[in-house]
Every structure is written in structure tokens, then in C-alpha cells.
Amino acid sequence: MSSFRHLPAAVAAVLAAGLVAAAPASASTVLVADAYGLTADRAIATSAAFLALFGAILGGVALARPSISLAAFATGAGVLAAVVGVFVVVTADGGLGTGNGIAGGYIALVLGVLGAALGGLGLVRVRRAG
């Protein structure tokens, strides 16, 4: 799978860029979210949701074609996305539409758990096959 060779580095770069952009504002600053703008919280949640979606897809592929590397990557991506999704949901200041990325956090949480489960099933299947 040479096409997946650079994927972990690309995912790490996207997540690192999202974490750098998420520098906290000062306590005296009041931020009003733009209804359609991309805030730092939304960017982190969206990145985690895409990572979770990719992990779920890889988990499905790992079940269809047993591969330990695909299954392991799907499991890792799912767990990481679920953790980031929980972080976004827990640290959100408001509900939907406030710019906190809570919708993306929930999507990342659900798809991350799905990706981790599919990847785990793929790992079990690979180990049973020998």
C-alpha cells in the first residue's frame, strides 16, 4: 500500500496546524462566532471528523481485505479522533451554532468509535487467519 505511505505524516501535520491555530484568547476578550465562518474549534472538530471518517473507511477495507497495517491504522485513527471529539465536546462553551465545533466533535466521537471498532475487528480477523 504505497499510497498510504505519507498518510500518517499528513494527518499529523493537519492536526498540529489545528492545535496551533487553537491558541486561547485572553480572558477579557469576548468572541462572537460568525455563523458560517471557520473558527479554530470548528477546524479542530472538522479535522477530527475527517480523520474518524478515514479510520472508519480503512476499518471497513481491513475487514474486507485482511491487512494488519490497515486494521492497526484504522484503530489508531479511530481512537485519536474519538479522544479529540470528546475534548471538543467537553470544552465547548455553547451549543450548536456558537462556533465551538460541537457538531463536528460529536461526529468525530461517533465515527471514531466506529473506526476503532472496525479496526479492532480487522485485527482480530488478521490474527485468526494467521
PDB file of C-alpha atoms in Angstrom:
ATOM      1  CA  MET A   1       0.000   0.000   0.000  1.00  0.00           C
ATOM      2  CA  SER A   2       2.467   2.616  -1.146  1.00  0.00           C
ATOM      3  CA  SER A   3      -0.299   5.218  -1.478  1.00  0.00           C
ATOM      4  CA  PHE A   4      -0.707   5.249   2.322  1.00  0.00           C
ATOM      5  CA  ARG A   5       2.993   5.761   2.986  1.00  0.00           C
ATOM      6  CA  HIS A   6       2.776   9.523   3.598  1.00  0.00           C
ATOM      7  CA  LEU A   7      -0.645   9.499   5.229  1.00  0.00           C
ATOM      8  CA  PRO A   8       0.417   9.476   8.904  1.00  0.00           C
ATOM      9  CA  ALA A   9       2.676  12.482   8.362  1.00  0.00           C
ATOM     10  CA  ALA A  10      -0.079  14.374   6.535  1.00  0.00           C
ATOM     11  CA  VAL A  11      -2.616  13.649   9.276  1.00  0.00           C
ATOM     12  CA  ALA A  12      -0.148  14.743  11.947  1.00  0.00           C
ATOM     13  CA  ALA A  13       0.529  17.988  10.065  1.00  0.00           C
ATOM     14  CA  VAL A  14      -3.191  18.779   9.778  1.00  0.00           C
ATOM     15  CA  LEU A  15      -3.799  18.077  13.463  1.00  0.00           C
ATOM     16  CA  ALA A  16      -0.748  20.087  14.520  1.00  0.00           C
ATOM     17  CA  ALA A  17      -1.891  23.040  12.413  1.00  0.00           C
ATOM     18  CA  GLY A  18      -5.319  22.839  14.037  1.00  0.00           C
ATOM     19  CA  LEU A  19      -3.825  22.771  17.530  1.00  0.00           C
ATOM     20  CA  VAL A  20      -1.551  25.744  16.815  1.00  0.00           C
ATOM     21  CA  ALA A  21      -4.483  27.727  15.416  1.00  0.00           C
ATOM     22  CA  ALA A  22      -6.458  26.994  18.568  1.00  0.00           C
ATOM     23  CA  ALA A  23      -4.462  29.318  20.812  1.00  0.00           C
ATOM     24  CA  PRO A  24      -6.747  30.575  23.583  1.00  0.00           C
ATOM     25  CA  ALA A  25      -7.883  34.184  23.626  1.00  0.00           C
ATOM     26  CA  SER A  26      -7.339  36.350  26.665  1.00  0.00           C
ATOM     27  CA  ALA A  27      -9.911  36.188  29.425  1.00  0.00           C
ATOM     28  CA  SER A  28     -11.136  39.735  28.736  1.00  0.00           C
ATOM     29  CA  THR A  29     -11.818  39.103  25.057  1.00  0.00           C
ATOM     30  CA  VAL A  30     -15.370  38.288  24.061  1.00  0.00           C
ATOM     31  CA  LEU A  31     -15.594  36.357  20.808  1.00  0.00           C
ATOM     32  CA  VAL A  32     -18.714  36.217  18.700  1.00  0.00           C
ATOM     33  CA  ALA A  33     -18.780  33.371  16.198  1.00  0.00           C
ATOM     34  CA  ASP A  34     -19.590  34.020  12.603  1.00  0.00           C
ATOM     35  CA  ALA A  35     -22.494  31.843  11.538  1.00  0.00           C
ATOM     36  CA  TYR A  36     -20.624  30.467   8.530  1.00  0.00           C
ATOM     37  CA  GLY A  37     -17.005  31.209   9.408  1.00  0.00           C
ATOM     38  CA  LEU A  38     -14.360  28.671  10.293  1.00  0.00           C
ATOM     39  CA  THR A  39     -13.291  29.108  13.910  1.00  0.00           C
ATOM     40  CA  ALA A  40     -10.357  27.296  15.458  1.00  0.00           C
ATOM     41  CA  ASP A  41     -12.669  24.950  17.362  1.00  0.00           C
ATOM     42  CA  ARG A  42     -14.566  24.146  14.186  1.00  0.00           C
ATOM     43  CA  ALA A  43     -11.304  23.440  12.364  1.00  0.00           C
ATOM     44  CA  ILE A  44     -10.139  21.019  15.057  1.00  0.00           C
ATOM     45  CA  ALA A  45     -13.512  19.272  15.179  1.00  0.00           C
ATOM     46  CA  THR A  46     -13.687  19.033  11.385  1.00  0.00           C
ATOM     47  CA  SER A  47     -10.158  17.631  11.176  1.00  0.00           C
ATOM     48  CA  ALA A  48     -11.020  15.035  13.801  1.00  0.00           C
ATOM     49  CA  ALA A  49     -14.247  14.157  11.982  1.00  0.00           C
ATOM     50  CA  PHE A  50     -12.393  13.614   8.704  1.00  0.00           C
ATOM     51  CA  LEU A  51      -9.771  11.526  10.488  1.00  0.00           C
ATOM     52  CA  ALA A  52     -12.561   9.452  12.055  1.00  0.00           C
ATOM     53  CA  LEU A  53     -14.256   9.019   8.673  1.00  0.00           C
ATOM     54  CA  PHE A  54     -10.976   7.899   7.148  1.00  0.00           C
ATOM     55  CA  GLY A  55     -10.432   5.474  10.031  1.00  0.00           C
ATOM     56  CA  ALA A  56     -13.914   4.009   9.588  1.00  0.00           C
ATOM     57  CA  ILE A  57     -13.341   3.563   5.850  1.00  0.00           C
ATOM     58  CA  LEU A  58      -9.979   1.910   6.468  1.00  0.00           C
ATOM     59  CA  GLY A  59     -11.580  -0.323   9.092  1.00  0.00           C
ATOM     60  CA  GLY A  60     -14.138  -1.481   6.542  1.00  0.00           C
ATOM     61  CA  VAL A  61     -11.410  -2.131   3.990  1.00  0.00           C
ATOM     62  CA  ALA A  62      -9.408  -4.032   6.616  1.00  0.00           C
ATOM     63  CA  LEU A  63     -12.420  -6.261   7.224  1.00  0.00           C
ATOM     64  CA  ALA A  64     -12.907  -6.873   3.504  1.00  0.00           C
ATOM     65  CA  ARG A  65      -9.212  -7.469   2.791  1.00  0.00           C
ATOM     66  CA  PRO A  66      -7.400  -8.541   5.952  1.00  0.00           C
ATOM     67  CA  SER A  67      -4.328  -6.398   6.478  1.00  0.00           C
ATOM     68  CA  ILE A  68      -2.721  -5.802   9.839  1.00  0.00           C
ATOM     69  CA  SER A  69      -1.388  -2.373   8.858  1.00  0.00           C
ATOM     70  CA  LEU A  70      -4.787  -1.108   7.677  1.00  0.00           C
ATOM     71  CA  ALA A  71      -6.520  -2.500  10.742  1.00  0.00           C
ATOM     72  CA  ALA A  72      -3.955  -1.002  13.107  1.00  0.00           C
ATOM     73  CA  PHE A  73      -4.118   2.401  11.418  1.00  0.00           C
ATOM     74  CA  ALA A  74      -7.926   2.342  11.475  1.00  0.00           C
ATOM     75  CA  THR A  75      -7.890   1.520  15.187  1.00  0.00           C
ATOM     76  CA  GLY A  76      -5.380   4.257  15.982  1.00  0.00           C
ATOM     77  CA  ALA A  77      -7.144   6.857  13.854  1.00  0.00           C
ATOM     78  CA  GLY A  78     -10.489   5.983  15.409  1.00  0.00           C
ATOM     79  CA  VAL A  79      -9.217   6.232  18.965  1.00  0.00           C
ATOM     80  CA  LEU A  80      -7.404   9.520  18.301  1.00  0.00           C
ATOM     81  CA  ALA A  81     -10.443  11.047  16.589  1.00  0.00           C
ATOM     82  CA  ALA A  82     -12.751   9.919  19.391  1.00  0.00           C
ATOM     83  CA  VAL A  83     -10.458  11.444  22.019  1.00  0.00           C
ATOM     84  CA  VAL A  84     -10.284  14.752  20.126  1.00  0.00           C
ATOM     85  CA  GLY A  85     -14.067  14.656  19.652  1.00  0.00           C
ATOM     86  CA  VAL A  86     -14.602  14.196  23.389  1.00  0.00           C
ATOM     87  CA  PHE A  87     -12.161  17.039  24.084  1.00  0.00           C
ATOM     88  CA  VAL A  88     -14.036  19.376  21.721  1.00  0.00           C
ATOM     89  CA  VAL A  89     -17.429  18.468  23.186  1.00  0.00           C
ATOM     90  CA  VAL A  90     -16.267  18.817  26.803  1.00  0.00           C
ATOM     91  CA  THR A  91     -14.543  22.173  26.272  1.00  0.00           C
ATOM     92  CA  ALA A  92     -17.343  23.735  24.197  1.00  0.00           C
ATOM     93  CA  ASP A  93     -18.770  26.898  25.733  1.00  0.00           C
ATOM     94  CA  GLY A  94     -22.134  26.749  23.982  1.00  0.00           C
ATOM     95  CA  GLY A  95     -24.375  24.628  21.824  1.00  0.00           C
ATOM     96  CA  LEU A  96     -24.799  24.204  18.103  1.00  0.00           C
ATOM     97  CA  GLY A  97     -24.108  27.290  16.012  1.00  0.00           C
ATOM     98  CA  THR A  98     -21.875  29.028  18.535  1.00  0.00           C
ATOM     99  CA  GLY A  99     -18.639  28.322  16.678  1.00  0.00           C
ATOM    100  CA  ASN A 100     -17.338  25.789  19.177  1.00  0.00           C
ATOM    101  CA  GLY A 101     -17.334  22.852  16.777  1.00  0.00           C
ATOM    102  CA  ILE A 102     -19.654  20.772  18.903  1.00  0.00           C
ATOM    103  CA  ALA A 103     -21.366  19.136  15.903  1.00  0.00           C
ATOM    104  CA  GLY A 104     -18.004  18.107  14.465  1.00  0.00           C
ATOM    105  CA  GLY A 105     -16.967  16.872  17.893  1.00  0.00           C
ATOM    106  CA  TYR A 106     -19.981  14.588  18.126  1.00  0.00           C
ATOM    107  CA  ILE A 107     -19.428  13.335  14.572  1.00  0.00           C
ATOM    108  CA  ALA A 108     -15.764  12.654  15.350  1.00  0.00           C
ATOM    109  CA  LEU A 109     -16.755  10.819  18.514  1.00  0.00           C
ATOM    110  CA  VAL A 110     -19.274   8.536  16.807  1.00  0.00           C
ATOM    111  CA  LEU A 111     -17.195   7.849  13.693  1.00  0.00           C
ATOM    112  CA  GLY A 112     -14.051   7.442  15.806  1.00  0.00           C
ATOM    113  CA  VAL A 113     -15.649   4.724  17.899  1.00  0.00           C
ATOM    114  CA  LEU A 114     -16.915   3.074  14.704  1.00  0.00           C
ATOM    115  CA  GLY A 115     -13.448   3.215  13.124  1.00  0.00           C
ATOM    116  CA  ALA A 116     -11.807   1.834  16.253  1.00  0.00           C
ATOM    117  CA  ALA A 117     -14.337  -1.000  16.432  1.00  0.00           C
ATOM    118  CA  LEU A 118     -13.947  -1.897  12.749  1.00  0.00           C
ATOM    119  CA  GLY A 119     -10.161  -1.720  13.046  1.00  0.00           C
ATOM    120  CA  GLY A 120     -10.241  -3.901  16.147  1.00  0.00           C
ATOM    121  CA  LEU A 121     -12.394  -6.457  14.363  1.00  0.00           C
ATOM    122  CA  GLY A 122      -9.953  -6.345  11.461  1.00  0.00           C
ATOM    123  CA  LEU A 123      -7.046  -7.008  13.820  1.00  0.00           C
ATOM    124  CA  VAL A 124      -8.854  -9.975  15.345  1.00  0.00           C
ATOM    125  CA  ARG A 125      -9.623 -11.310  11.875  1.00  0.00           C
ATOM    126  CA  VAL A 126      -5.995 -10.983  10.745  1.00  0.00           C
ATOM    127  CA  ARG A 127      -4.708 -12.732  13.859  1.00  0.00           C
ATOM    128  CA  ARG A 128      -7.182 -15.598  13.467  1.00  0.00           C
ATOM    129  CA  ALA A 129      -6.226 -16.054   9.814  1.00  0.00           C
ATOM    130  CA  GLY A 130      -2.630 -16.476  10.896  1.00  0.00           C
TER     131      GLY A 130
END
